[in-house]
Coordinates of C-alpha atoms and ligand atoms in Angstrom, one line a residue:
X1 CA -23.5 13.6 10.8
X2 CA -25.2 16.4 8.9
X3 CA -27.4 15.5 6.0
X4 CA -25.4 17.4 3.5
X5 CA -22.0 16.3 4.7
X6 CA -19.7 15.0 2.0
X7 CA -19.4 11.8 4.0
X8 CA -23.1 11.1 4.7
X9 CA -23.3 7.5 5.9
X10 CA -20.5 4.9 6.4
X11 CA -17.9 5.4 3.7
X12 CA -20.4 7.0 1.3
X13 CA -20.5 10.4 -0.3
X14 CA -23.9 11.9 -0.4
X15 CA -25.3 8.4 -0.3
X16 CA -24.4 7.8 -4.0
X17 CA -20.8 6.6 -4.2
X18 CA -18.2 5.1 -1.9
X19 CA -15.2 7.1 -0.8
X20 CA -12.9 4.5 -2.2
X21 CA -14.7 4.8 -5.6
X22 CA -14.3 8.6 -5.4
X23 CA -10.6 8.3 -4.7
X24 CA -10.2 5.8 -7.5
X25 CA -12.2 8.0 -10.0
X26 CA -10.2 11.1 -9.2
X27 CA -6.9 9.4 -9.5
X28 CA -7.8 7.8 -12.9
X29 CA -9.0 11.3 -14.1
X30 CA -6.0 13.2 -12.8
X31 CA -3.5 10.7 -14.3
X32 CA -5.1 10.7 -17.8
X33 CA -2.4 11.5 -20.3
X34 CA -2.0 15.0 -21.7
X35 CA -2.5 15.2 -24.7
X36 CA -4.9 12.4 -25.5
X37 CA -3.9 12.0 -29.2
X38 CA -1.9 8.8 -29.7
X39 CA -3.5 5.4 -30.0
X40 CA -2.1 4.4 -26.6
X41 CA -3.5 7.6 -25.0
X42 CA -6.8 7.0 -26.7
X43 CA -6.9 3.5 -25.2
X44 CA -6.4 4.9 -21.7
X45 CA -9.3 7.3 -22.4
X46 CA -11.5 4.4 -23.6
X47 CA -10.7 2.5 -20.4
X48 CA -11.6 5.6 -18.3
X49 CA -14.9 5.9 -20.1
X50 CA -15.7 2.2 -19.7
X51 CA -15.1 2.4 -16.0
X52 CA -16.5 5.8 -15.1
X53 CA -19.3 6.7 -17.6
X54 CA -21.8 5.4 -15.0
X55 CA -21.0 8.4 -12.7
X56 CA -22.3 10.9 -15.2
X57 CA -26.1 10.4 -14.7
X58 CA -29.0 12.6 -15.7
X59 CA -32.8 12.3 -15.8
X60 CA -35.0 12.1 -18.9
X61 CA -38.7 12.4 -18.9
X62 CA -40.4 9.4 -20.5
X63 CA -43.9 9.4 -22.1
X64 CA -46.1 9.3 -19.0
X65 CA -44.3 12.1 -17.2
X66 CA -42.1 9.8 -15.1
X67 CA -38.4 10.1 -15.1
X68 CA -35.7 7.6 -16.1
X69 CA -32.0 7.8 -15.3
X70 CA -29.6 7.9 -18.2
X71 CA -25.9 8.5 -18.7
X72 CA -24.0 11.2 -20.6
X73 CA -22.9 9.9 -24.0
X74 CA -19.3 8.7 -24.6
X75 CA -19.0 11.4 -27.2
X76 CA -19.7 14.2 -24.7
X77 CA -17.5 12.6 -22.1
X78 CA -14.6 12.4 -24.5
X79 CA -14.6 16.2 -24.5
X80 CA -15.3 16.5 -20.8
X81 CA -12.5 14.2 -19.7
X82 CA -9.6 16.4 -20.8
X83 CA -11.3 19.4 -19.1
X84 CA -11.7 17.4 -15.9
X85 CA -8.1 16.2 -16.0
X86 CA -6.7 19.7 -16.5
X87 CA -9.1 21.3 -13.9
X88 CA -8.1 18.7 -11.2
X89 CA -4.4 19.2 -11.9
X90 CA -4.9 23.0 -11.6
X91 CA -6.6 22.4 -8.3
X92 CA -3.9 20.1 -7.1
X93 CA -1.1 22.6 -7.8
X94 CA -2.8 25.7 -6.6
X95 CA -1.4 26.9 -3.3
X96 CA -4.1 29.6 -2.7
X97 CA -7.2 28.1 -0.9
X98 CA -9.5 30.8 -2.3
X99 CA -8.4 30.1 -5.9
X100 CA -8.7 26.3 -5.3
X101 CA -12.3 26.8 -4.1
X102 CA -13.1 28.8 -7.2
X103 CA -11.7 26.1 -9.5
X104 CA -13.6 23.4 -7.7
X105 CA -16.8 25.4 -8.0
X106 CA -16.1 26.0 -11.7
X107 CA -15.6 22.3 -12.2
X108 CA -18.9 21.4 -10.5
X109 CA -20.6 24.2 -12.5
X110 CA -19.2 22.9 -15.8
X111 CA -20.6 19.4 -15.0
X112 CA -23.9 21.0 -14.0
X113 CA -24.1 22.8 -17.4
X114 CA -23.5 19.4 -19.2
X115 CA -26.3 17.8 -17.2
X116 CA -28.8 20.6 -17.7
X117 CA -28.1 20.6 -21.5
X118 CA -28.6 16.8 -21.6
X119 CA -31.9 17.1 -19.8
X120 CA -33.1 20.1 -21.8
X121 CA -31.8 19.6 -25.4
X122 CA -34.0 22.5 -26.6
X123 CA -31.6 25.0 -24.9
X124 CA -29.7 27.3 -27.2
X125 CA -26.1 26.4 -27.6
X126 CA -23.7 29.0 -28.9
X127 CA -21.6 26.4 -30.8
X128 CA -24.5 24.5 -32.5
X129 CA -24.7 24.7 -36.3
X130 CA -28.3 26.1 -36.2
X131 CA -27.7 28.8 -33.6
X132 CA -28.2 31.8 -35.9
X133 CA -31.4 30.2 -37.4
X134 CA -32.8 29.6 -33.9
X135 CA -32.0 33.2 -32.7
X136 CA -33.9 34.5 -35.7
X137 CA -36.9 32.3 -34.8
X138 CA -36.8 33.6 -31.2
X139 CA -36.8 37.1 -32.5
X140 CA -39.8 36.4 -34.7
X141 CA -41.7 34.7 -31.8
X142 CA -41.0 37.6 -29.5
X143 CA -42.0 40.2 -32.1
X144 CA -45.2 38.4 -33.1
X145 CA -46.5 38.4 -29.6
X146 CA -45.5 42.0 -29.0
X147 CA -42.9 41.5 -26.2
X148 CA -41.6 44.7 -24.6
X149 CA -37.8 44.9 -24.2
X150 CA -37.7 43.3 -20.8
X151 CA -40.1 40.4 -21.9
X152 CA -37.9 39.8 -24.9
X153 CA -34.8 39.7 -22.7
X154 CA -36.4 37.2 -20.3
X155 CA -37.5 35.0 -23.2
X156 CA -34.0 34.9 -24.7
X157 CA -32.4 34.2 -21.3
X158 CA -34.8 31.4 -20.6
X159 CA -34.1 29.8 -24.0
X160 CA -30.4 30.0 -23.1
X161 CA -31.1 28.2 -19.8
X162 CA -30.4 31.1 -17.4
X163 CA -32.9 29.9 -14.7
X164 CA -31.9 26.3 -15.0
X165 CA -28.2 27.0 -14.6
X166 CA -28.9 29.1 -11.5
X167 CA -30.5 26.2 -9.6
X168 CA -28.4 24.0 -7.2
X169 CA -27.9 20.8 -9.1
X170 CA -29.5 17.5 -8.1
X171 CA -26.9 15.3 -6.3
X172 CA -25.2 12.9 -8.7
X173 CA -22.2 10.6 -8.3
X174 CA -19.9 13.0 -10.0
X175 CA -21.1 16.0 -8.0
X176 CA -20.7 13.9 -4.8
X177 CA -17.1 13.1 -5.8
X178 CA -16.0 16.7 -6.4
X179 CA -17.9 17.8 -3.3
X180 CA -15.9 15.2 -1.3
X181 CA -12.6 16.5 -2.8
X182 CA -13.6 20.1 -1.9
X183 CA -13.9 19.0 1.8
X184 CA -10.7 16.9 1.7
X185 CA -8.2 19.2 0.0
X186 CA -5.6 18.6 2.6
X187 CA -5.1 15.1 1.3
X188 CA -4.0 16.2 -2.2
X189 CA -0.3 15.6 -2.8
X190 CA 1.9 15.6 -5.9
X191 CA 4.6 12.9 -5.6
X192 CA 8.1 14.3 -5.7
X193 CA 9.5 11.1 -7.1
X194 CA 11.6 12.1 -10.2
X195 CA 10.3 9.1 -12.2
X196 CA 6.8 8.8 -10.8
X197 CA 4.4 7.5 -13.4
X198 CA 1.2 8.6 -11.6
X199 CA 2.3 11.5 -9.4
X200 CA -1.2 12.7 -8.2
X201 CA -2.2 10.9 -5.1
X202 CA -4.0 11.2 -1.7
X203 CA -1.7 11.1 1.2
X204 CA -2.2 8.3 3.8
X205 CA -0.3 10.0 6.6
X206 CA 0.6 13.6 7.6
X207 CA 3.7 15.0 5.9
X208 CA 3.8 12.2 3.2
X209 CA 5.5 13.6 0.0
X210 CA 6.0 10.4 -2.0
X211 CA 3.3 8.1 -3.3
X212 CA 5.3 4.9 -2.6
X213 CA 8.5 3.6 -1.1
X214 CA 9.7 3.0 -4.6
X215 CA 9.4 6.8 -5.4
X216 CA 11.0 7.7 -2.1
X217 CA 14.0 5.4 -2.8
X218 CA 14.5 6.8 -6.4
X219 CA 14.4 10.4 -5.0
X220 CA 16.9 9.5 -2.2
X221 CA 19.3 8.0 -4.7
X222 CA 18.9 11.0 -7.1
X223 CA 19.5 13.4 -4.2
X224 CA 22.7 11.5 -3.1
X225 CA 24.0 11.6 -6.7
X226 CA 23.3 15.3 -7.0
X227 CA 25.1 15.9 -3.7
X228 CA 28.1 13.8 -4.8
X229 CA 28.3 15.6 -8.1
X230 CA 28.2 19.0 -6.4
X231 CA 30.5 18.3 -3.4
X232 CA 32.7 15.2 -3.8
X233 CA 33.6 15.9 -7.4
X234 CA 34.6 19.5 -6.5
X235 CA 36.5 18.4 -3.4
X236 CA 38.4 15.7 -5.4
X237 CA 39.3 18.4 -8.0
X238 CA 40.6 20.7 -5.3
X239 CA 42.6 17.7 -3.9
X240 CA 44.0 16.8 -7.3
X241 CA 45.0 20.5 -7.9
X242 CA 46.7 20.7 -4.4
X243 CA 48.6 17.5 -5.1
X244 CA 49.7 18.8 -8.4
X245 CA 48.3 15.8 -10.2
X246 CA 46.6 17.9 -12.8
Ligands
ZN1 ZN1 5.4 8.5 -6.9

């Protein structure tokens, strides 16, 4: 198996997370409610955080130059989770392979941005309350050292993280999970069961369209009823009219 294969090692993705964990994580993320406003919905988000916060790792430098692993704060993840849910749903429903690949890349990139910002808190953020003040400081620094226009441009770009965002991210459990999904898109199915509570699932066999026998049975009954309403009722009306019973 190739070193960078999504399934590097027995049942492991990039050596960091098991495939069953990846599946479990993606299902929990996809089936998060939309919106996440009511107390019950917030409870589901809290359970998601408790279970999956450990996947969002980054490295921080400690005093002596060595690095320690840390996890993204719950506050940040509360904002990331709805984005993740919506991005995954978009990927699930997109029929065009090129567009799906783009959405998958964008999701990995969004995560990469979150990690880079956690590891480099000095980077300029457009939404921070001190953004204007910091831009003025950069301008003063650049002027005082006599930067030419291209040096000034480079300085501003580096403070906004341009070089860091260009790098390929370090492998992390989340990155491994989405990389695995990108390589296994053929397994993504949306359950056709009319009352399905968790319709996003991975198919276990080719051609599977329902997540469970329960959903298949409900759909079969609904289809029968629909057929009866459209055909039998019409026929019985014709029969009644022919017999002059109406
Ligand atoms: Zn179902």
